[in-house]
Short mmCIF file of C-alpha atoms in Angstrom, two decimals:
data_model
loop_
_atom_site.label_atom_id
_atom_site.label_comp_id
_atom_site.label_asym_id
_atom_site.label_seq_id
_atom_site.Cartn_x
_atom_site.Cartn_y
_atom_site.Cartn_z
CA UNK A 1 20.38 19.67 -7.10
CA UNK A 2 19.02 18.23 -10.16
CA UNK A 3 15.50 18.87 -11.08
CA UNK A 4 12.91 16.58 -12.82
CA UNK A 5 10.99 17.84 -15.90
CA UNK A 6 7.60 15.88 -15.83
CA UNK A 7 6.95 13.97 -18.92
CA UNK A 8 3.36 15.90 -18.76
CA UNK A 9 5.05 19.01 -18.88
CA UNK A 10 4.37 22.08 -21.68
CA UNK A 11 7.03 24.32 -22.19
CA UNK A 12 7.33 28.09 -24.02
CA UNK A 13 10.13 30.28 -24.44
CA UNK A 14 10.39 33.84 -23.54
CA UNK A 15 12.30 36.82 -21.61
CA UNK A 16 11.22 35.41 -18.09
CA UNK A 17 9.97 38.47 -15.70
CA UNK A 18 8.56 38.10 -12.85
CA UNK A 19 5.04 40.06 -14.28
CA UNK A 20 4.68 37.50 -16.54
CA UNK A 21 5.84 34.31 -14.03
CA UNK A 22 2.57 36.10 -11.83
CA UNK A 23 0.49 35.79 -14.63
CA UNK A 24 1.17 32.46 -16.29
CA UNK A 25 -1.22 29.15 -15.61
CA UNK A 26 -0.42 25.34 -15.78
CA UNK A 27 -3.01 24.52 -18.01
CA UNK A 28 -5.49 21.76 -16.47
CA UNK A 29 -3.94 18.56 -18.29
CA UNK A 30 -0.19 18.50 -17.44
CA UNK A 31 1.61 19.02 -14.20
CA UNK A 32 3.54 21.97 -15.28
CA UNK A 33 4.73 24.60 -17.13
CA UNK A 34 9.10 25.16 -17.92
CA UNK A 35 9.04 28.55 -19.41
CA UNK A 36 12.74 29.25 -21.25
CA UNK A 37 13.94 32.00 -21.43
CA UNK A 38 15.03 33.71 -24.44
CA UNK A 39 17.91 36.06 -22.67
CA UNK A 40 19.53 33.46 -21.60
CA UNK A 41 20.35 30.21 -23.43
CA UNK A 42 19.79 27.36 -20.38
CA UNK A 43 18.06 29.45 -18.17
CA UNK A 44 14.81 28.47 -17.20
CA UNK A 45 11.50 28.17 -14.61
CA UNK A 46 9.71 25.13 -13.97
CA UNK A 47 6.06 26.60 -12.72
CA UNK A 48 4.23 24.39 -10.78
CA UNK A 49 0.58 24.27 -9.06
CA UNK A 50 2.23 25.33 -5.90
CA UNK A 51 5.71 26.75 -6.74
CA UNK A 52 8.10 27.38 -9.22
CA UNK A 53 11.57 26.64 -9.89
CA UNK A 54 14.45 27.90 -11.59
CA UNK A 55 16.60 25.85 -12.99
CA UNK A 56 20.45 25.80 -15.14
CA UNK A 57 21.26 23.13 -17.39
CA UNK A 58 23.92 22.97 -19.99
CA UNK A 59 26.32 20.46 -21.07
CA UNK A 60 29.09 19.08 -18.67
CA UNK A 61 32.02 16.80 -20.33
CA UNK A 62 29.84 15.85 -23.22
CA UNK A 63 26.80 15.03 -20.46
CA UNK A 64 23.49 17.42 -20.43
CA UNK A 65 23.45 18.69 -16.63
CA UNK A 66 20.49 20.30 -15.01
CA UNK A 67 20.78 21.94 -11.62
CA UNK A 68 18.29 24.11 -9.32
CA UNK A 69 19.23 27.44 -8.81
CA UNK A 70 16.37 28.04 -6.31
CA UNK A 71 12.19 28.80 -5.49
CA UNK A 72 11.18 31.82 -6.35
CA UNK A 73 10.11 33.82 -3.14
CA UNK A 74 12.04 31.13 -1.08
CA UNK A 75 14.62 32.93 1.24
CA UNK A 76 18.32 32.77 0.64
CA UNK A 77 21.46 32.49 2.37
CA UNK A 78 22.08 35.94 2.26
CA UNK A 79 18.72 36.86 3.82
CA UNK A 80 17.17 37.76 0.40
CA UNK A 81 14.49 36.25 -1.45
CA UNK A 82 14.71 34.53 -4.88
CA UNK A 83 13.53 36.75 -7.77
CA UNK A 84 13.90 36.42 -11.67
CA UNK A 85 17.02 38.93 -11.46
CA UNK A 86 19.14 37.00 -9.02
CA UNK A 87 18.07 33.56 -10.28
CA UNK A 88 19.14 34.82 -14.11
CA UNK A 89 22.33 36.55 -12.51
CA UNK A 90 22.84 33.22 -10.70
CA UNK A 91 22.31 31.04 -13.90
CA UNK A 92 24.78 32.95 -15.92
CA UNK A 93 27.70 31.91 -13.18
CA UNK A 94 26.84 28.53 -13.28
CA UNK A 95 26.19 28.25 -17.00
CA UNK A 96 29.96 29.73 -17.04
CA UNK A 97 31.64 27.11 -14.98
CA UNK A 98 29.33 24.33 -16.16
CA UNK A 99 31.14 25.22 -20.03
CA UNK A 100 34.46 25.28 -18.51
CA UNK A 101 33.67 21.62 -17.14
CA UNK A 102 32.79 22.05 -13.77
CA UNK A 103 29.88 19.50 -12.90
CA UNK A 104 27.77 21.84 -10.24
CA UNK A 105 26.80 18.38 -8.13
CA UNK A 106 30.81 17.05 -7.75
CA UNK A 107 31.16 19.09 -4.40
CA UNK A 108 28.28 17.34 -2.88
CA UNK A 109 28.68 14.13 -4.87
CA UNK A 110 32.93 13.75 -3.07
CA UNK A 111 31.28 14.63 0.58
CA UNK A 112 29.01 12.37 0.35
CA UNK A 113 31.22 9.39 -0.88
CA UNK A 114 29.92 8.80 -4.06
CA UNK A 115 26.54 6.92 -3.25
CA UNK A 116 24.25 6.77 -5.82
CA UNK A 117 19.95 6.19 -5.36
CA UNK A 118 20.78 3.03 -6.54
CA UNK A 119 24.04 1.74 -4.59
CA UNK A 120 22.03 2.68 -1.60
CA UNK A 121 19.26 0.89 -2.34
CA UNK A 122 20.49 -1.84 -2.95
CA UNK A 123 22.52 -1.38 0.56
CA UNK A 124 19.56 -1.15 2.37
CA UNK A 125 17.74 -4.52 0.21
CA UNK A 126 21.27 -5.92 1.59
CA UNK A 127 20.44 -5.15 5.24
CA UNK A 128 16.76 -6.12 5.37
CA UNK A 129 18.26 -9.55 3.62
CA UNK A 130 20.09 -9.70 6.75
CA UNK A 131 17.73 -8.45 8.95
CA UNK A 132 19.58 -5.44 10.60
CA UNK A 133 16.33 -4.11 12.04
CA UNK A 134 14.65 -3.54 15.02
CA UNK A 135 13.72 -7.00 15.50
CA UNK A 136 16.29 -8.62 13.89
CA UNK A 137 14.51 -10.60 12.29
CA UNK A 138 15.31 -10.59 7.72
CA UNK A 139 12.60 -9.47 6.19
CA UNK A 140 10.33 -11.67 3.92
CA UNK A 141 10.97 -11.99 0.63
CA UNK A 142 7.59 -10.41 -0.64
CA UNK A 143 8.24 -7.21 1.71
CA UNK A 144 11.91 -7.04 -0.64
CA UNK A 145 10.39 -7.33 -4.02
CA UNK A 146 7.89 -4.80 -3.13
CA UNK A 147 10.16 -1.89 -2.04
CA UNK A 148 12.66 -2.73 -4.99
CA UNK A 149 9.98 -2.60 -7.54
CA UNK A 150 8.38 0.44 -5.79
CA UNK A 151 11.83 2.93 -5.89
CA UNK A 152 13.30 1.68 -9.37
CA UNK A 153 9.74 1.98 -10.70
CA UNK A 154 8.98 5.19 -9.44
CA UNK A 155 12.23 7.07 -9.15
CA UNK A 156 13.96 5.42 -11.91
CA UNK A 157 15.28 9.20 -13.01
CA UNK A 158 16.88 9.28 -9.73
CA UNK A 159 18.59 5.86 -9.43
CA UNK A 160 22.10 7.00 -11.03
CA UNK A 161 22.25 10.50 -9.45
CA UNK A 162 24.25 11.14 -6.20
CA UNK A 163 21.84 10.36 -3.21
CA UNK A 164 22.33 13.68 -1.87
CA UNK A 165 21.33 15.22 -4.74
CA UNK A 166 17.19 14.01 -4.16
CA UNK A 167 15.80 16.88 -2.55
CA UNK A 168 12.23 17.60 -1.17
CA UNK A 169 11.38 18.93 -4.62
CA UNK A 170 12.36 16.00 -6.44
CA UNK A 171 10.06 13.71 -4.76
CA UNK A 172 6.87 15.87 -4.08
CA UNK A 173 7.15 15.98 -7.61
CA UNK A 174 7.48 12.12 -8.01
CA UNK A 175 4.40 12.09 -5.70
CA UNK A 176 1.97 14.42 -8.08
CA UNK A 177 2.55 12.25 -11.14
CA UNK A 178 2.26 9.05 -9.56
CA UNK A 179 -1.36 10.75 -8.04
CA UNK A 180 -1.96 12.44 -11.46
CA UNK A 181 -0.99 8.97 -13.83
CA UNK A 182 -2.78 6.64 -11.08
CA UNK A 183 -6.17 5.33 -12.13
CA UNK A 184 -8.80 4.66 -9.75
CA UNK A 185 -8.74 0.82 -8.64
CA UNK A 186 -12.40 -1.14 -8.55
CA UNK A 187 -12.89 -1.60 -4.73
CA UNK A 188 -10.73 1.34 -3.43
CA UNK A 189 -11.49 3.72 -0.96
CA UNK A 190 -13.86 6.98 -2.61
CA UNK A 191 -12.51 8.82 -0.26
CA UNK A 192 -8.80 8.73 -1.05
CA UNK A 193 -7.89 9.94 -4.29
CA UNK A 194 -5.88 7.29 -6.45
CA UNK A 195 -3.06 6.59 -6.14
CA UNK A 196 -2.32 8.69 -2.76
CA UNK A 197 -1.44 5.75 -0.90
CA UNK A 198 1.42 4.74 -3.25
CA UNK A 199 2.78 8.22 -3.83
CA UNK A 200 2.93 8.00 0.07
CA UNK A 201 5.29 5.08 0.32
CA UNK A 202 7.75 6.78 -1.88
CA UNK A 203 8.19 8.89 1.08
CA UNK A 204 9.12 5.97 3.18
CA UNK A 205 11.14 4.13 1.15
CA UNK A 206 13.09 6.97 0.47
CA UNK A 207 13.49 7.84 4.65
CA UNK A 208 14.58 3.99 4.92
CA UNK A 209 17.29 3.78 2.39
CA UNK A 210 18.32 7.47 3.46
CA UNK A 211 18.74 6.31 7.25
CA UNK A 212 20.24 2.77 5.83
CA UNK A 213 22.87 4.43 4.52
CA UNK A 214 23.52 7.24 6.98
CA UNK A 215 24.41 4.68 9.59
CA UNK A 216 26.96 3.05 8.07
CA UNK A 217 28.04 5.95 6.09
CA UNK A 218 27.08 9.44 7.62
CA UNK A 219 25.73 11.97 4.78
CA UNK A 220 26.68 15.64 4.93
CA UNK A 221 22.96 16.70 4.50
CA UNK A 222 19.65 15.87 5.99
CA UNK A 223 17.31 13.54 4.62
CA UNK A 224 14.89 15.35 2.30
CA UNK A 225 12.00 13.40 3.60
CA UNK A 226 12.05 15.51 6.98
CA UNK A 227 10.48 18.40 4.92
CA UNK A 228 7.52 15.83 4.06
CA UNK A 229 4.62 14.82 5.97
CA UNK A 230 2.14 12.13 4.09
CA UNK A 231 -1.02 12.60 2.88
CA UNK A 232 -3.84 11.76 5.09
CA UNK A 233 -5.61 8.51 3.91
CA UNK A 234 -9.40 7.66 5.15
CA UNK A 235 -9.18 4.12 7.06
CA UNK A 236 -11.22 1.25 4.85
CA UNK A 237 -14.40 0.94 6.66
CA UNK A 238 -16.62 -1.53 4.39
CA UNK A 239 -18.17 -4.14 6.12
CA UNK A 240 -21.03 -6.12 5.33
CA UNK A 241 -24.38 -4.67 7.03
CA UNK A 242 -26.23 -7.06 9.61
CA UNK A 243 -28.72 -6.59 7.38
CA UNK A 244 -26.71 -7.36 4.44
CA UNK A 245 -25.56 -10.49 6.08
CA UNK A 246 -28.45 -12.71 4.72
CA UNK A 247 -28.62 -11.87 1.13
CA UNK A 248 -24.46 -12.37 1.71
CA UNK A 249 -24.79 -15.56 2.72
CA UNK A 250 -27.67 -16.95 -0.36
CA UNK A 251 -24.65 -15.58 -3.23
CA UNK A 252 -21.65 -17.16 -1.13
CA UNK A 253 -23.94 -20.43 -1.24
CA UNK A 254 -25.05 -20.37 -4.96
CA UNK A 255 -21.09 -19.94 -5.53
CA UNK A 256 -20.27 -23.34 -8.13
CA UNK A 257 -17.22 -23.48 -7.02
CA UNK A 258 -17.31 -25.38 -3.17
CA UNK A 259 -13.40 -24.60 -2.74
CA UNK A 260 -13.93 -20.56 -3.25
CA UNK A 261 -17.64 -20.81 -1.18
CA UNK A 262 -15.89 -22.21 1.59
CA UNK A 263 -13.03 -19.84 1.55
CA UNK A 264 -15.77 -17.05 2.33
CA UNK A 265 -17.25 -18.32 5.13
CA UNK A 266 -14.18 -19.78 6.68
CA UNK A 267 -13.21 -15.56 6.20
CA UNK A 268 -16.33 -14.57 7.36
CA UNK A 269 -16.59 -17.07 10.68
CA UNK A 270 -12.87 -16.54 11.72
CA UNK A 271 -11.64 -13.01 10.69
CA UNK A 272 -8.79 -14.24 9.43
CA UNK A 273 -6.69 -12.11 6.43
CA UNK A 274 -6.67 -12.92 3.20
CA UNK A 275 -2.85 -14.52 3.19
CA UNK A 276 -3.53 -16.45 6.04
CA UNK A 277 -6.41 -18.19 4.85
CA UNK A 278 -5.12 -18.62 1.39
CA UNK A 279 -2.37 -20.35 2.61
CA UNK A 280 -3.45 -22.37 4.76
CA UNK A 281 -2.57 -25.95 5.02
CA UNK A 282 -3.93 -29.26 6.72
CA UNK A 283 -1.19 -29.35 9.39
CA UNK A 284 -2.13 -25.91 11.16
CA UNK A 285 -5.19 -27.44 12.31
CA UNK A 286 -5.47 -28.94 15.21
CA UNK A 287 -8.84 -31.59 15.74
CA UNK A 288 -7.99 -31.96 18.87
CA UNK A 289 -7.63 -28.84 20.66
CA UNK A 290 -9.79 -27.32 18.00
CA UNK A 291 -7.35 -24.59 17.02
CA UNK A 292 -6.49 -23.13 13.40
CA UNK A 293 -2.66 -22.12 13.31
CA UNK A 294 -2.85 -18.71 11.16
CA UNK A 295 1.36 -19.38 9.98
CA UNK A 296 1.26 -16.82 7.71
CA UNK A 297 -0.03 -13.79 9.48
CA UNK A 298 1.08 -10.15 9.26
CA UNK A 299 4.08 -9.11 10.89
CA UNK A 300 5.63 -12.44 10.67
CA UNK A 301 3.56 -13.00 14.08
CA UNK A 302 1.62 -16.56 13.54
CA UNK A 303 -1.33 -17.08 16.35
CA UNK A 304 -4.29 -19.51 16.53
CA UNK A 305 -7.89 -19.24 16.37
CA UNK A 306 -10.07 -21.61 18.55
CA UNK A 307 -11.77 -24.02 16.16
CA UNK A 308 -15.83 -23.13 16.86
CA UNK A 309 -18.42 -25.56 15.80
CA UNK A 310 -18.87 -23.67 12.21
CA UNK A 311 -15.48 -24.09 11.10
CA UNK A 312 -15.31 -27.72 12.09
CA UNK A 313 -17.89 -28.22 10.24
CA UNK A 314 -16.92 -26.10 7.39
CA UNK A 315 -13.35 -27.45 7.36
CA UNK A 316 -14.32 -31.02 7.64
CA UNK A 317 -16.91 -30.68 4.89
CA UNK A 318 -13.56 -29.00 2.72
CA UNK A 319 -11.30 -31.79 4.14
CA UNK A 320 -13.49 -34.69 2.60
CA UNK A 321 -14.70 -32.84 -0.70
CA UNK A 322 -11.21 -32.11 -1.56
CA UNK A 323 -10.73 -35.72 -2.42
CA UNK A 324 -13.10 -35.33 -4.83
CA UNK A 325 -12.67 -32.34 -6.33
CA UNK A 326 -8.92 -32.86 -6.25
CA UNK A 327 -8.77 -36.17 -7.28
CA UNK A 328 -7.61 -35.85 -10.49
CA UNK A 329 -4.47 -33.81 -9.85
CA UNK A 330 -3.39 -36.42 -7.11
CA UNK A 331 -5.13 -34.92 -4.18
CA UNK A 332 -4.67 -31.17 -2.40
CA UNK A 333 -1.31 -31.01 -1.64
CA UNK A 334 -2.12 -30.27 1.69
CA UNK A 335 -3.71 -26.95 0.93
CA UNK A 336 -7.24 -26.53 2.98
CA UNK A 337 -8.15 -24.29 -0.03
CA UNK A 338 -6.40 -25.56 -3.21
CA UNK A 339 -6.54 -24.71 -7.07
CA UNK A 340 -4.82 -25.38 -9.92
CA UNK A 341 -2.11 -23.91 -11.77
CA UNK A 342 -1.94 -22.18 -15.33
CA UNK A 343 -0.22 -25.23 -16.12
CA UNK A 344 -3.24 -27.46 -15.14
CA UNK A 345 -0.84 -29.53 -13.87
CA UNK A 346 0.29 -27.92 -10.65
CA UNK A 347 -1.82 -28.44 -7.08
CA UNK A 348 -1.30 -25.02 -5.26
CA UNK A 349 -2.94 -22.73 -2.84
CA UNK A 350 -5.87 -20.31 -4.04
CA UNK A 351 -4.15 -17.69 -5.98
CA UNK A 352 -6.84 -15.29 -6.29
CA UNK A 353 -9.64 -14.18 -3.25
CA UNK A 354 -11.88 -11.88 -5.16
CA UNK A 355 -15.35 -12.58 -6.37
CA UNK A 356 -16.24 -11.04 -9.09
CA UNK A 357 -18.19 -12.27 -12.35
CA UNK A 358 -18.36 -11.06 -16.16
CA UNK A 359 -20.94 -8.29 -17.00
CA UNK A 360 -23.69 -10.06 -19.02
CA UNK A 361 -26.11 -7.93 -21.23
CA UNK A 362 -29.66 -8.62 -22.02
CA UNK A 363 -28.61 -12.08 -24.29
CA UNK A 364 -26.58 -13.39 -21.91
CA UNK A 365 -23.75 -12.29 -23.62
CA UNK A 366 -20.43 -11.68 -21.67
CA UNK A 367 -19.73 -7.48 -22.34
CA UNK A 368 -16.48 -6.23 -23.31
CA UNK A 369 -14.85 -3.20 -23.20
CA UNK A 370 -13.24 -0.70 -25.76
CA UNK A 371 -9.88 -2.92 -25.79
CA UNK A 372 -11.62 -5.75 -26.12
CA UNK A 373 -11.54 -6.99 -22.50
CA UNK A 374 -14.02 -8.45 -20.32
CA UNK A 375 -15.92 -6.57 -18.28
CA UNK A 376 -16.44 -7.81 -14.90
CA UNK A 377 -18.04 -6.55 -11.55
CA UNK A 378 -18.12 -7.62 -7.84
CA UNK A 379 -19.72 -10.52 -6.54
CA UNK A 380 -18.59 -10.58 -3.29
CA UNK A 381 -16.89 -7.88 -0.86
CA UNK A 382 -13.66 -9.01 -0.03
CA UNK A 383 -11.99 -11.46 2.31
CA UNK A 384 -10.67 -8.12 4.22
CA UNK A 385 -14.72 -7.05 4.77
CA UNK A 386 -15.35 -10.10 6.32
CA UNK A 387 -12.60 -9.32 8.78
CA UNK A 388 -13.78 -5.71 9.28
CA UNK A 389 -17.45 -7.27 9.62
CA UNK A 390 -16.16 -10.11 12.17
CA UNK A 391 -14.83 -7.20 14.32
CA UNK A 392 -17.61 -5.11 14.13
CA UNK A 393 -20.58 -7.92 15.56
CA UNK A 394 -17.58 -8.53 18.31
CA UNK A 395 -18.07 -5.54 19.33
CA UNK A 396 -21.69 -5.12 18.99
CA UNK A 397 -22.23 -8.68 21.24
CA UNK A 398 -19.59 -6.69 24.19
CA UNK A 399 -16.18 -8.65 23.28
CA UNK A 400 -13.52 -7.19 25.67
CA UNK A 401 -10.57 -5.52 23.43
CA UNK A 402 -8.07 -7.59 24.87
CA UNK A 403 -10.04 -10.55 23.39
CA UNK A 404 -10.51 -9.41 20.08
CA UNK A 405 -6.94 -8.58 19.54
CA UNK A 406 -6.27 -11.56 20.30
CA UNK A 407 -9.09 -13.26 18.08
CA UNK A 408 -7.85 -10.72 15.25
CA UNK A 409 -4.04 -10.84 16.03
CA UNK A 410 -4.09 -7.18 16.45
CA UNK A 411 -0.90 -5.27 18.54
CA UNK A 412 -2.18 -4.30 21.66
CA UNK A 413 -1.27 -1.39 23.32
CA UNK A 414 0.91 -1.00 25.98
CA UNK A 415 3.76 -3.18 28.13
CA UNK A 416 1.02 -4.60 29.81
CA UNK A 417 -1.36 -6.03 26.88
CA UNK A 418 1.44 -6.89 24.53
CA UNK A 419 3.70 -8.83 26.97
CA UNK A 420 2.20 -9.51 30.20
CA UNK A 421 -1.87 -10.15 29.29
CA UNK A 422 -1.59 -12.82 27.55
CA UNK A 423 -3.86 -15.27 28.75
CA UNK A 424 -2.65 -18.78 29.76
CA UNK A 425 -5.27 -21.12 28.21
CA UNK A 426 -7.87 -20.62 25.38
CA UNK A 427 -10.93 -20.63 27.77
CA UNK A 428 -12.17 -17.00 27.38
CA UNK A 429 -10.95 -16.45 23.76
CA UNK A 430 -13.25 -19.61 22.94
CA UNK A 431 -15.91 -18.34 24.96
CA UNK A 432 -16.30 -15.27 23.15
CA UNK A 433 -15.54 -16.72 19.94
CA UNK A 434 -18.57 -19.04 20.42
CA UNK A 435 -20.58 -15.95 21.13
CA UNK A 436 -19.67 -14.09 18.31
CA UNK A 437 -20.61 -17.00 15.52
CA UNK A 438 -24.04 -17.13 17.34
CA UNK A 439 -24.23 -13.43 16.76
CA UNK A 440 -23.30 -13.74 13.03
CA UNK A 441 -25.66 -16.48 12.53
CA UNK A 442 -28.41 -14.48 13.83
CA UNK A 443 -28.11 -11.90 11.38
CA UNK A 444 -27.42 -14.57 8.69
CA UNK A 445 -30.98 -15.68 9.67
CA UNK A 446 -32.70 -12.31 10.32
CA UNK A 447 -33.50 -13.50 14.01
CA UNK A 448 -32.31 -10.22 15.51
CA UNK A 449 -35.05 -8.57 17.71
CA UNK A 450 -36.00 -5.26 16.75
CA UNK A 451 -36.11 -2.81 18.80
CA UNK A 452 -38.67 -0.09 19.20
CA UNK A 453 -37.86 3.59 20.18
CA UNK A 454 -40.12 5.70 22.53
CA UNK A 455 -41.74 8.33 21.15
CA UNK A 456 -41.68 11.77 22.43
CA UNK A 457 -45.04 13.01 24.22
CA UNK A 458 -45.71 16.52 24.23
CA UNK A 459 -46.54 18.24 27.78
#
């Protein structure tokens, strides 16, 4: 199996023993160490934080060839561990055949058929095109782009080796770079470090096109990702406090933009997500039944919302200042929440949700950073907190879960809930929905009653 060298790699040459393997260190800024050894040309280790590796590579036909030889410690076929001996011993067979022209991977490479990272990506882009999936349904375009620009981005040393050939190895060491090269994102989670929820997905793309393949095409060996369990990831819990909710409400109001101020409260009285709102357009709504049609919802599932008295109100207000504000591009386009394009030409919906404002120093002065850009912070919690904070006074007011999945478009759980408890008519869901924008207006307003705790007499 080929093995990846790490661009942030150091390297040293000399006679590799296992004394010295014991007593080497990565040093703190790269991901590892490939220690050569001097005995033998093309032998060498890759030491890592957690293991190391030795590896063979020579030239095959004309084309430099690196294979794994094994881990040390790791158990072998013959019931034997790996140690510096065998793995030298072992290196000097295959650096013998590998001169005589024998390519080490074209056993695996003919059982397997040929396939190639790449042809089987682009196999499996092919069947979610087509939507061979569980609910054969194609896949959106977005969800196609994303996994295609996710594998040839970060596995594009893999792409044009057999498929086989991507071991366990391979990507756990795709994984620590993309956690070690990852800055940390403004807004994302403390708790997760950066980057861990991207080297994650490699994990799952990788199990996808694996399986994509295998189905059509059965592979000799199993797919390296059952060796793999992701990294844990602490759930996004920001929400905007009750007693947050009133200083919230002054900035969303002093907003100068009436498109973008609306946007936030629509968010914040509805609990709709971000694509859904951005999105949406005059004919979801219905006046009369007072419903919102959320089209483009997660999971390709669109629902509705009932229409309470604040988002009439709200959406009317948008519905009659968009003529205005419009008005010299022709009108909205139909967009409840439109803006303009680069071009300044172009009517379209809200590109981007986020608040967030220039840093300003003592002058007034707009601050820039070492390259020159502006420096900007947040001005608002995002359309995704108003969600979480929706939920979380539907709770606090008593909303049934049944209700508030259905209010938030969440999967319930079980046969029951998710086929046969769905409610008829909109009667309860509006009921509650009414209740929980009286709730959120009382903390806008600071009207909640506090309560006072007894205090503890001693006997």
């Amino acid at each position: 199996m080929a093995t990846k060298i790490q661009a942030t790699s150091r390297s040293k040459q000399t006679k590799i023993t296992e004394r010295d393997l014991a007593a080497t260190e990565v040093p703190g800024d790269v991901a590892q160490l490939v220690v050569r050894d001097t005995e033998v040309t093309g032998f060498f280790a890759v030491v890592g934080r957690r293991r190391t590796t030795f590896v063979a590579e020579a030239r095959v036909n004309g084309r430099r060839t690196r294979t794994s030889i094994g881990v040390s410690g790791q158990v072998r076929e013959d019931g034997r561990p790996w140690t510096v001996a065998r793995a030298r011993q072992r290196a000097k067979e295959l650096l013998g055949s590998m001169a005589s022209g024998v390519d080490p991977h074209a056993e695996r490479r003919g059982l397997a058929g040929g396939p190639t990272l790449r042809e089987a990506l682009e196999h499996h882009l092919e069947r979610m095109e087509r939507g061979e999936n569980r609910r054969r349904k194609p896949c959106s375009p977005r969800s196609i782009a994303t996994t295609r620009i996710a594998v040839e981005k970060h596995l594009a040393d893999h792409l044009d080796e057999p498929l086989v050939d991507l071991d366990a190895d391979a990507i756990e060491e795709v994984m620590r770079e993309i956690e070690a090269s990852t800055p940390r994102r403004a807004g994302s989670n403390p708790a997760n470090p950066p980057g861990r929820a991207e080297a994650n997905r490699v994990i799952s793309n990788v199990s996808k096109i694996w399986r994509s393949w295998h189905k059509r095409h059965p592979l000799p060996v199993a797919c390296p990702t059952d060796r793999l369990t992701q990294a844990a990831l602490a759930p996004r819990d920001t929400r905007v406090g009750n007693d947050d909710l009133g200083a919230w409400h002054k900035r969303v109001l002093a907003m100068e933009n009436p498109v973008r101020r609306d946007l936030q409260l629509v968010a914040m009285f509805s609990g709709v997500r971000t694509d859904g709102l951005r999105q949406l357009r005059w004919d979801d709504l219905d006046w009369d039944e007072e419903l919102v049609h959320v089209v483009h919802a997660k999971g390709d599932r669109p629902y509705a919302v009932p229409m309470t008295e604040t988002l009439r109100s709200i959406l009317e207000g948008r519905r009659d200042g968009n003529r205005s504000v419009m008005e010299a591009w022709g009108g909205d386009s139909g967009w409840v929440f439109p803006s303009v394009a680069r071009d300044g030409k172009t009517v379209q919906a809200v590109a981007e949700v986020k608040e967030r404002r220039a840093v300003r120093d003592a002058d007034g002065r707009a601050v820039r950073n070492d390259e020159g850009d502006y420096v900007r912070e947040t001005y608002l919690p995002g359309i995704h907190v108003a969600r979480r904070t929706y939920n979380s006074v539907a709770m606090e007011v008593g909303c049934p879960q049944e209700i508030r999945e259905r209010l938030l478009n969440h999967a319930g759980r079980g046969v029951n809930v998710r086929h046969y408890g769905v409610p008829q008519d909109w009667s309860l869901a509006r009921e509650w929905a009414d209740k929980v924008e009286a709730a959120i207006w009382v903390r806008i307003r600071g009207d909640r009653p506090t309560k006072k705790r007894a205090k503890l007499r001693s006997v």
